[in-house]
Coordinates of C-alpha atoms in Angstrom, one line a residue:
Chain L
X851 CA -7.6 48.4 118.7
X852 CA -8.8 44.9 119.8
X853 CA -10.1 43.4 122.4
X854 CA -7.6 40.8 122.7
X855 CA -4.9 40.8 125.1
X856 CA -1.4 42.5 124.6
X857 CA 0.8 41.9 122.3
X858 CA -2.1 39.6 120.0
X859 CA -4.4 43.1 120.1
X860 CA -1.6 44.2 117.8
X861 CA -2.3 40.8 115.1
X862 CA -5.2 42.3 113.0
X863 CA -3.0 45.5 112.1
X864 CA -0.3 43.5 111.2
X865 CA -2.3 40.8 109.6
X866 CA -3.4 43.2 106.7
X867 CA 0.0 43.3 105.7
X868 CA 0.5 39.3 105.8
X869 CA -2.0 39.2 102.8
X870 CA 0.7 41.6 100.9
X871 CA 3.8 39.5 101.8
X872 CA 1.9 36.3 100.7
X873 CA 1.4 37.8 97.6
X874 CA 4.7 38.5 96.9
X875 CA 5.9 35.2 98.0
X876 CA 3.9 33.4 95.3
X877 CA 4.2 36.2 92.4
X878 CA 8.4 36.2 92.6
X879 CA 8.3 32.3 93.6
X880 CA 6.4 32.0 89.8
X881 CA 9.2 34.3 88.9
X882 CA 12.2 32.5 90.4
X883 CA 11.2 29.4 88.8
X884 CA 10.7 30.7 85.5
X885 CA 14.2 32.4 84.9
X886 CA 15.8 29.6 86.9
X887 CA 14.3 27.0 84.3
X888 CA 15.3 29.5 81.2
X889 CA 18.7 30.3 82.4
X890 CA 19.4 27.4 84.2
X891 CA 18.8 25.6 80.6
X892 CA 20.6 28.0 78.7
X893 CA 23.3 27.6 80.5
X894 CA 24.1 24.2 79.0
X895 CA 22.8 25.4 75.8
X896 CA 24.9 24.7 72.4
X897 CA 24.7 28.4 71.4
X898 CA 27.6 30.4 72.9
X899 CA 25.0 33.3 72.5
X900 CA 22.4 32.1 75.0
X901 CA 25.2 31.0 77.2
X902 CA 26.5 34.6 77.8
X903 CA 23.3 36.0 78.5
X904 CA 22.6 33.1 80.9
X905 CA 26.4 34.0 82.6
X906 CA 25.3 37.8 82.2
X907 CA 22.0 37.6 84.1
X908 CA 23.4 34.9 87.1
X909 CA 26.6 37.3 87.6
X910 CA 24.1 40.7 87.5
X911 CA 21.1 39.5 89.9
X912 CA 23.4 37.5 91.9
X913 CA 26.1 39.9 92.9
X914 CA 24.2 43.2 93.2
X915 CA 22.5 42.1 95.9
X916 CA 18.9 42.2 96.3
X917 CA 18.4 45.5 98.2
X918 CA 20.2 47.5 95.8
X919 CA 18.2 46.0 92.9
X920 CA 15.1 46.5 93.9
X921 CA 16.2 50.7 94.5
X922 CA 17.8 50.7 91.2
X923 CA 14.5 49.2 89.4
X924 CA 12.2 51.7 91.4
X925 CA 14.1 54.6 91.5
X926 CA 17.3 54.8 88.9
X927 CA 14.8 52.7 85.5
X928 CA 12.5 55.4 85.2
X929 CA 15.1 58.2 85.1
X930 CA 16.8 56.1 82.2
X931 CA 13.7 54.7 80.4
X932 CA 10.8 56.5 81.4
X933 CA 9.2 53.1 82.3
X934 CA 7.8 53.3 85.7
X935 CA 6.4 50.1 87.3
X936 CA 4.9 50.2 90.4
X937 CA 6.0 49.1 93.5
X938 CA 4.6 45.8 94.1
X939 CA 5.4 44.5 90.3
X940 CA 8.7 45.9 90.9
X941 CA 9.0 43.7 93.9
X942 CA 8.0 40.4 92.8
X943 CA 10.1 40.5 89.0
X944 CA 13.2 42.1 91.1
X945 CA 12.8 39.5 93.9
X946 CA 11.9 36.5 91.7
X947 CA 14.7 37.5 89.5
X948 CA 17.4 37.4 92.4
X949 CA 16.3 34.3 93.6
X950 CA 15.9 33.1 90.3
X951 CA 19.7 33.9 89.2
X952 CA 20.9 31.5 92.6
X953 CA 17.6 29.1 91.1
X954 CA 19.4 29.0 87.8
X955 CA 22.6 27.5 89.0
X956 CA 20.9 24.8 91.2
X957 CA 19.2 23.7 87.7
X958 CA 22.2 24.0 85.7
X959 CA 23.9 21.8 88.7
X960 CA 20.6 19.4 88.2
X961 CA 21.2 19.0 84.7
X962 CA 24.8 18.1 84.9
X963 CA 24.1 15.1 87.7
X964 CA 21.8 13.8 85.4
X965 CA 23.9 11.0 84.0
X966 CA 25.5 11.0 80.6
X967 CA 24.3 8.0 79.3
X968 CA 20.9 9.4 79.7
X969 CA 21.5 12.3 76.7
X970 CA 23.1 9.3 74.8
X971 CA 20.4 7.0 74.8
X972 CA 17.9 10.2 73.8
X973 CA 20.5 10.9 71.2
X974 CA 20.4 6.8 70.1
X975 CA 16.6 7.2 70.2
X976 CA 16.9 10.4 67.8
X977 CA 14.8 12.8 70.0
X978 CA 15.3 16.6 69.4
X979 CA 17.1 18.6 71.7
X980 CA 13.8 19.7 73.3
X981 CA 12.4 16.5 73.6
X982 CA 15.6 15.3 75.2
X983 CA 15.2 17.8 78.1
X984 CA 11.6 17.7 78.2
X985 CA 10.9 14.0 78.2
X986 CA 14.3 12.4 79.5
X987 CA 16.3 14.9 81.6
X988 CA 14.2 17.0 83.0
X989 CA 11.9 14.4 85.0
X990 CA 15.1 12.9 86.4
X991 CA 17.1 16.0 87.3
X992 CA 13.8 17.2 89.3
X993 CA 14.3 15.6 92.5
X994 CA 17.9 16.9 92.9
X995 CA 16.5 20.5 92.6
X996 CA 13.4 20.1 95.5
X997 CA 15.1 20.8 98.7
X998 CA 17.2 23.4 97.4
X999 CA 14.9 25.3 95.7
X1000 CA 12.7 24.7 99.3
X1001 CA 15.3 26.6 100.7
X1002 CA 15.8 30.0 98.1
X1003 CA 11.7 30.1 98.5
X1004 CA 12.5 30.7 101.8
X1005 CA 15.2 32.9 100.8
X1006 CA 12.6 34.8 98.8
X1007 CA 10.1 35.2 101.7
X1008 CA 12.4 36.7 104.0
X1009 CA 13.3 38.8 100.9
X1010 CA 9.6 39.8 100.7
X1011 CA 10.5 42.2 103.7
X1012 CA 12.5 44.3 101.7
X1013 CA 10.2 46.0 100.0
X1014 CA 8.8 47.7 102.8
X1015 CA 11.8 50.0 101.8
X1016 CA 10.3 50.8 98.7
X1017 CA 6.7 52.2 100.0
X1018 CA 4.7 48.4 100.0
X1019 CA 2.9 47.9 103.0
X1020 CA 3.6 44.5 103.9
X1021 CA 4.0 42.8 107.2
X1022 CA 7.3 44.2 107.9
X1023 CA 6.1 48.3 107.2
X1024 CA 3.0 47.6 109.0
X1025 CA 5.4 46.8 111.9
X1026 CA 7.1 49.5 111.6
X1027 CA 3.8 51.9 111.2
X1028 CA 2.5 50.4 114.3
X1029 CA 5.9 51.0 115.9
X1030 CA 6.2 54.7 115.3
X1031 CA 2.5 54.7 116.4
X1032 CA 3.0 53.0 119.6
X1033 CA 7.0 52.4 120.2
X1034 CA 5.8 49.1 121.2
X1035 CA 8.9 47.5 119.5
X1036 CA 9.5 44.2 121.3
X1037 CA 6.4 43.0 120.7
X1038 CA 5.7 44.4 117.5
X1039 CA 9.2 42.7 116.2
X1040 CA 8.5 39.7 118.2
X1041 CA 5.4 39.0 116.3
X1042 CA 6.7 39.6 113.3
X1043 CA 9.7 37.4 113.5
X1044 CA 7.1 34.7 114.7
X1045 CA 4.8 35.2 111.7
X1046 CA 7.6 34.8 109.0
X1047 CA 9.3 31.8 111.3
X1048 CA 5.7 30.0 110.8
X1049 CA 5.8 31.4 107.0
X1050 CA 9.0 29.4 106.8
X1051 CA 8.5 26.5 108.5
X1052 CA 5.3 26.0 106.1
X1053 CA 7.6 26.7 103.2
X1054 CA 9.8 23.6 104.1
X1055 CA 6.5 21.2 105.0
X1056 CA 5.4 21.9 101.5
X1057 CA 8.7 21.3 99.9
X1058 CA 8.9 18.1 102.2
X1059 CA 5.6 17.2 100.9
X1060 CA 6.6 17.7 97.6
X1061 CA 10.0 15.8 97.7
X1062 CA 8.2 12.9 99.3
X1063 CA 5.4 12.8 96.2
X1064 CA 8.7 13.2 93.7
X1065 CA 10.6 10.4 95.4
X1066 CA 7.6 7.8 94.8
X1067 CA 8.9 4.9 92.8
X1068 CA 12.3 5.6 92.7
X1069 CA 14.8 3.7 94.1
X1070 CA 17.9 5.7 94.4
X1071 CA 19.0 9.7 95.0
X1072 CA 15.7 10.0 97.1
X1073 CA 16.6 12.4 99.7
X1074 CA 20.0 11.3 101.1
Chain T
X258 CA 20.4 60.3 80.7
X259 CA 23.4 59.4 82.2
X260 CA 25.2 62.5 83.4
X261 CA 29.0 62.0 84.1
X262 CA 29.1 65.2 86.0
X263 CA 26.9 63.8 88.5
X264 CA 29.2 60.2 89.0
X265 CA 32.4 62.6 89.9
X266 CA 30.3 64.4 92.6
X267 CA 28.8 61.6 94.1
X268 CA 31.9 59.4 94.0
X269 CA 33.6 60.3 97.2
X270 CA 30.1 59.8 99.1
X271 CA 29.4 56.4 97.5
X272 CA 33.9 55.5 98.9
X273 CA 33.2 57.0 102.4
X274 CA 30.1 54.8 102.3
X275 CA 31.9 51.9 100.8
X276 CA 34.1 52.2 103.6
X277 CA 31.9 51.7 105.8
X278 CA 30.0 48.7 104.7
X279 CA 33.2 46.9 104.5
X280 CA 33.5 47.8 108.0
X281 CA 30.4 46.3 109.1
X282 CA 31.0 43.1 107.3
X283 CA 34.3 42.9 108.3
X284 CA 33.1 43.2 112.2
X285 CA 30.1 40.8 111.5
X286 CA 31.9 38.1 110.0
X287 CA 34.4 38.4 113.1
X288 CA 31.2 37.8 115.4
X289 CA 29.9 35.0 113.0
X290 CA 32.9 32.7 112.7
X291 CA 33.1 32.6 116.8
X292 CA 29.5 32.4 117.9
X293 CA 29.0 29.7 115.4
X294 CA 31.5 27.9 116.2
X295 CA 29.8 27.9 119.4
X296 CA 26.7 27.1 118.4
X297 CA 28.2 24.3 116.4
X298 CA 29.9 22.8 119.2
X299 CA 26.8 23.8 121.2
X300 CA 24.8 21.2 119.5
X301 CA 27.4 18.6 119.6
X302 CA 27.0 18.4 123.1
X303 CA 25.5 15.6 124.8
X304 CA 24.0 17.9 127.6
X305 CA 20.4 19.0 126.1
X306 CA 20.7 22.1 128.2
X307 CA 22.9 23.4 125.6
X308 CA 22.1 21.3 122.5
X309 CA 18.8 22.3 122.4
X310 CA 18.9 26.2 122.8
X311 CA 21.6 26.0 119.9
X312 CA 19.4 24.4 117.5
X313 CA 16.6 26.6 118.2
X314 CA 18.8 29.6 117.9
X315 CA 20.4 28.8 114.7
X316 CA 16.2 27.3 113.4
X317 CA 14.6 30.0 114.0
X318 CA 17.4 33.2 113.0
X319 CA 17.8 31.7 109.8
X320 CA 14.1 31.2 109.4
X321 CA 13.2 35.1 109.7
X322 CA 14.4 37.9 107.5
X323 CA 17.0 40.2 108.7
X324 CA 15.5 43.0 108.4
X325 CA 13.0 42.0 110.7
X326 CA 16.1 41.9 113.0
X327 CA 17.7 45.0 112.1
X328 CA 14.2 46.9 112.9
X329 CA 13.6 44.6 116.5
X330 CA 16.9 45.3 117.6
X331 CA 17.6 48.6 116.8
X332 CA 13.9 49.9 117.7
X333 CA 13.6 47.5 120.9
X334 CA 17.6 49.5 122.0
X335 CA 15.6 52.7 121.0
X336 CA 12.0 52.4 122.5
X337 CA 12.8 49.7 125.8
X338 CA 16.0 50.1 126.7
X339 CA 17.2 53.6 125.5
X340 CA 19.3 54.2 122.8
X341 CA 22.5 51.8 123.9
X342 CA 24.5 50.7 121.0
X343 CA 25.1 53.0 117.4
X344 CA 23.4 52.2 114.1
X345 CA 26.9 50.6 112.9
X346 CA 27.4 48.3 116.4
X347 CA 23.6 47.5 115.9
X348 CA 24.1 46.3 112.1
X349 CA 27.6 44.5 112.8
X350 CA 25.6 42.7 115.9
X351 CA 22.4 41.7 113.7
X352 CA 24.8 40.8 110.9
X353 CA 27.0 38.9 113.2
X354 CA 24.4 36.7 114.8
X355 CA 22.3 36.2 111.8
X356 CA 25.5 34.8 109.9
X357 CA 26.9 33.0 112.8
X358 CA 23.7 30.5 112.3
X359 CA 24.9 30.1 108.7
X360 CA 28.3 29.6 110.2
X361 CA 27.1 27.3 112.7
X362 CA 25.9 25.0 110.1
X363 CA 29.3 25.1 108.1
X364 CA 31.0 24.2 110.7
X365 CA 28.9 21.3 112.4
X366 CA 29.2 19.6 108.6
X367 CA 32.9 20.5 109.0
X368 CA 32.7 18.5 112.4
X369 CA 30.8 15.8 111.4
X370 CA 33.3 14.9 108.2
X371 CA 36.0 14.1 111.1
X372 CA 36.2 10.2 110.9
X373 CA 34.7 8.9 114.8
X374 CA 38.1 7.4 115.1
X375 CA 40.3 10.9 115.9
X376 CA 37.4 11.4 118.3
X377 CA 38.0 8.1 120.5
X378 CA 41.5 8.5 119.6
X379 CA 41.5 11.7 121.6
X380 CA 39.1 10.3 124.2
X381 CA 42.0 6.8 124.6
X382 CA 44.7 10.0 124.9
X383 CA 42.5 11.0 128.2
X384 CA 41.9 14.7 126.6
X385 CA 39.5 17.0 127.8
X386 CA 36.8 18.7 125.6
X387 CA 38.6 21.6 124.9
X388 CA 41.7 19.8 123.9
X389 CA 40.0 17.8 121.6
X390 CA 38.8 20.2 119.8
X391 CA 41.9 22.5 119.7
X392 CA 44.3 20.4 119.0
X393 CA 42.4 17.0 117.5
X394 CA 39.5 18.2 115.4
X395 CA 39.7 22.3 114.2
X396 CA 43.4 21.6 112.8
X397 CA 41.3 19.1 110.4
X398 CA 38.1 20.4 110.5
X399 CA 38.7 24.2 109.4
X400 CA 40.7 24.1 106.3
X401 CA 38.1 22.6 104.1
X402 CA 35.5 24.4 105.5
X403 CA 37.3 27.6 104.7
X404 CA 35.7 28.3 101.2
X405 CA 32.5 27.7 102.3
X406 CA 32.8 30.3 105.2
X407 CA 34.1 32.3 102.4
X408 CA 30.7 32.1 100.8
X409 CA 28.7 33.1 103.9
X410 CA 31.5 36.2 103.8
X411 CA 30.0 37.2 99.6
X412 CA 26.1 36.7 101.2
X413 CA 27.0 38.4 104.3
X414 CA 28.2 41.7 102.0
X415 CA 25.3 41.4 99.6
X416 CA 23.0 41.5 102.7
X417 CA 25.3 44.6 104.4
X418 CA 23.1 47.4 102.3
X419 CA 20.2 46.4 104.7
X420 CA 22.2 48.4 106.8
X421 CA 20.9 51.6 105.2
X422 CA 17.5 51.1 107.1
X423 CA 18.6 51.8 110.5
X424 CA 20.9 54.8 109.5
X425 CA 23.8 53.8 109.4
X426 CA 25.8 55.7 106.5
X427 CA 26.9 52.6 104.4
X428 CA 27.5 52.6 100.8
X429 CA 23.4 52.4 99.6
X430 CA 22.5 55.4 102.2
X431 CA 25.3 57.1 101.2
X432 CA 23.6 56.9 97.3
X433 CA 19.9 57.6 98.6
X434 CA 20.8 60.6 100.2
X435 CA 22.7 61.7 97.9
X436 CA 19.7 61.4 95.4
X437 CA 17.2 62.6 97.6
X438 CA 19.4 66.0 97.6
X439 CA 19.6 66.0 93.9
X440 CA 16.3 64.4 92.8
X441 CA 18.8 62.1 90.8
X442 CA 19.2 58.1 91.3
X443 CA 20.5 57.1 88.3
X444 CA 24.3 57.3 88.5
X445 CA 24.6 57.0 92.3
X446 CA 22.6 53.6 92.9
X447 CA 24.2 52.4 89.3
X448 CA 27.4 53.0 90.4
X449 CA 26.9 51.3 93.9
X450 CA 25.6 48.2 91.7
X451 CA 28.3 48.0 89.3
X452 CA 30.6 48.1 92.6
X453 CA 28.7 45.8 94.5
X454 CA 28.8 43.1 90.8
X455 CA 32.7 43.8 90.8
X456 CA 33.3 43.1 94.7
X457 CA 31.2 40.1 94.7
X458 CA 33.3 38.6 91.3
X459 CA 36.4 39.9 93.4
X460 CA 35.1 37.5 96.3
X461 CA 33.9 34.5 94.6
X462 CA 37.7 34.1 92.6
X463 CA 39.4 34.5 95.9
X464 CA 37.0 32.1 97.1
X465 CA 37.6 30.1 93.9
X466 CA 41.3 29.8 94.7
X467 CA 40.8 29.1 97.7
X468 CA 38.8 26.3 97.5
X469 CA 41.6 24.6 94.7
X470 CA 44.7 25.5 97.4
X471 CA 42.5 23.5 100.6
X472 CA 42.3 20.9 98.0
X473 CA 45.1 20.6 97.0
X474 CA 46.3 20.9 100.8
X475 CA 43.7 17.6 101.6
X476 CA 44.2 15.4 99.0

């Protein structure tokens, strides 16, 4: 295949998939983030209505479990609708919306540190609802969410691999393309569970990074 | 549409299944609450012999999807050593290892909320290791932990359908193949859903409950 010495003459094959996976990664982290912020705000919202469908979505894309999802999306929603996405959309709104149900309760947790003084001072200073959140809570309840959100987009990149099961050829199917190719497994896998371990560990540098930048100027709840 | 005809002939495939992915997670979380219990005293240790292969251990499994795991496993039993262990031992392994570095980490916060005093209490007592730990530090160590345990047990079950990738004939295979037969999806992998929202509701009250009795047994 390559000229390079076993197992790295196995790296370009897999590498095409890497480009997939990556992909993925950053369309259902966009996701994740999105319905965490909209749920996660809904949550604590006045209206009993958007409160329900915030309890609805957390209890459905939480408890399903992601592997199950993503099958009932790709194969069960067309037989019911007649909509029919394809694969890799499938992947990153079912992913992003599983990671985003566990995102929405580490926002609504966010919002309730924020102290309550806080909404009463925005209150005292007659700011809407929206500008409450936007200018005065939000901001501060930030910093809280960083490292755990670092840890579900790490959650959602080990995810990614599930959608090998539903035909995308990401790094985990070209593995297993190469294995039934070559039945070499232990390297194959070995490589594999190297390139997502570096995946991750860049995951949490970036989300140290970002924490750090957050923290600047603050002088309490910064990291510990 | 939904056809009801189809739930009451797929039902008894999706319970045998059921059956078995309760099986799997039931062995798995046996295997995750000892090994990481080791690998939480592991890394207490001062000897870096065994602190240091713990931490890398624990790192790096929780850093890497398990799927990844299932397939090096199962394929590396298949292709290098020759088929050794069933699908089901090969899942309740991968689940048990990969949880027992969630475990680990439960535990070791479970350890370190001891106050240092029980420990050189233990140490003035002349007790070994072992007795420390049995009879000093797990009597106050596991009951608060217990709930969160409990919650690696919910994201241990949720993660179970990966099962269905190495054959093993869990609850979600038990659905595909039954739609693959019957070019139908819709009921089978609804139904396994709707069970899977119900049993992890089911989980998080008993974990719920159990959180309010250990605190109520602390304070």
């Amino acid at each position: 295949m390559s000229n390079l010495p076993p197992p790295f003459d196995l790296l370009p094959f897999l590498l095409q998939g890497l480009y997939i996976t990556v992909i993925i990664t950053l369309g259902g982290c966009a996701v994740a983030i999105f319905m965490s912020v909209l749920f996660g705000a809904w949550s604590k919202s006045t209206d009993p209505i958007l409160r329900w469908l915030s309890a609805i979505y957390i209890t459905v894309f939480r408890g399903a479990s992601a592997l199950i999802l993503l099958y009932w999306f790709y194969f069960a929603m067309p037989e019911l609708t007649n909509i029919r996405l394809d694969a890799i959309t499938t992947g990153i709104l079912v992913l992003g919306a599983n990671v985003g149900a566990y995102g929405a309760e580490v926002v609504r947790a966010s919002l309730e540190a924020v102290p309550k003084g806080q909404y009463q001072a925005a209150a005292a200073l007659n700011l809407s609802r929206w500008q409450t959140l936007r200018y005065i809570i939000f901001p501060q309840a930030i910093l809280s969410m960083i490292p755990p959100f670092g840890n579900l987009m790490i959650e959602l990149l080990k995810g990614t691999a599930l959608v090998s099961t539903i035909t995308v050829t990401d790094l985990t199917l070209q593995g297993k393309f190469l294995r039934d190719d070559t039945h070499r497994s232990f390297e194959i896998f070995g490589l594999l569970l190297l390139i997502y371990f570096v995946l991750s560990m860049t995951i949490s540098a970036v989300f140290r990074v970002l924490e750090h930048r957050h923290s600047q100027g603050r002088d309490y709840g910064g990291g510990n | 549409m939904w056809k009801w005809d189809v739930v009451w002939q797929v039902m008894p495939d999706i319970l045998s299944g059921l059956v078995v992915t309760l099986e799997a997670v039931a062995g798995g979380m046996v295997l995750a609450l000892v090994l990481g219990l080791l690998w939480a005293v592991m890394r207490r240790s001062k000897s870096h012999y065994l602190s240091w292969p713990a931490w890398a251990v624990v790192e790096f499994v929780r850093s890497t999807p398990l799927l990844v795991q299932l397939f090096f496993v199962y394929y590396v039993m298949i292709d290098v050593v020759g088929r050794g262990f069933s699908p089901l031992m090969t899942g309740i392994l991968v689940l048990g290892v990969h949880y027992s570095c969630y475990t680990a980490e439960v535990y070791r916060a479970g350890l370190d909320g001891i106050a240092r005093g029980q420990w050189n209490a233990a140490k003035a007592l002349n007790l070994t290791p072992y007795q420390t730990y049995r009879y000093v530090i797990l009597p106050q160590a596991i009951p608060p932990i217990l709930p969160n345990l409990g919650n690696y047990l919910i994201a241990m079950l949720k993660e179970a359908p990966l099962l269905s990738t190495i054959t093993v004939l869990e609850i979600l295979n038990e659905a595909k193949i039954f739609g693959n037969e019957h070019y139908r999806y819709l009921e089978p992998l609804t139904i396994v859903g709707v069970l899977f929202i119900l049993l992890s509701l089911l989980a998080g009250l008993s974990v719920e409950w159990l959180r309010k009795r250990t605190a109520a047994m602390t304070s």
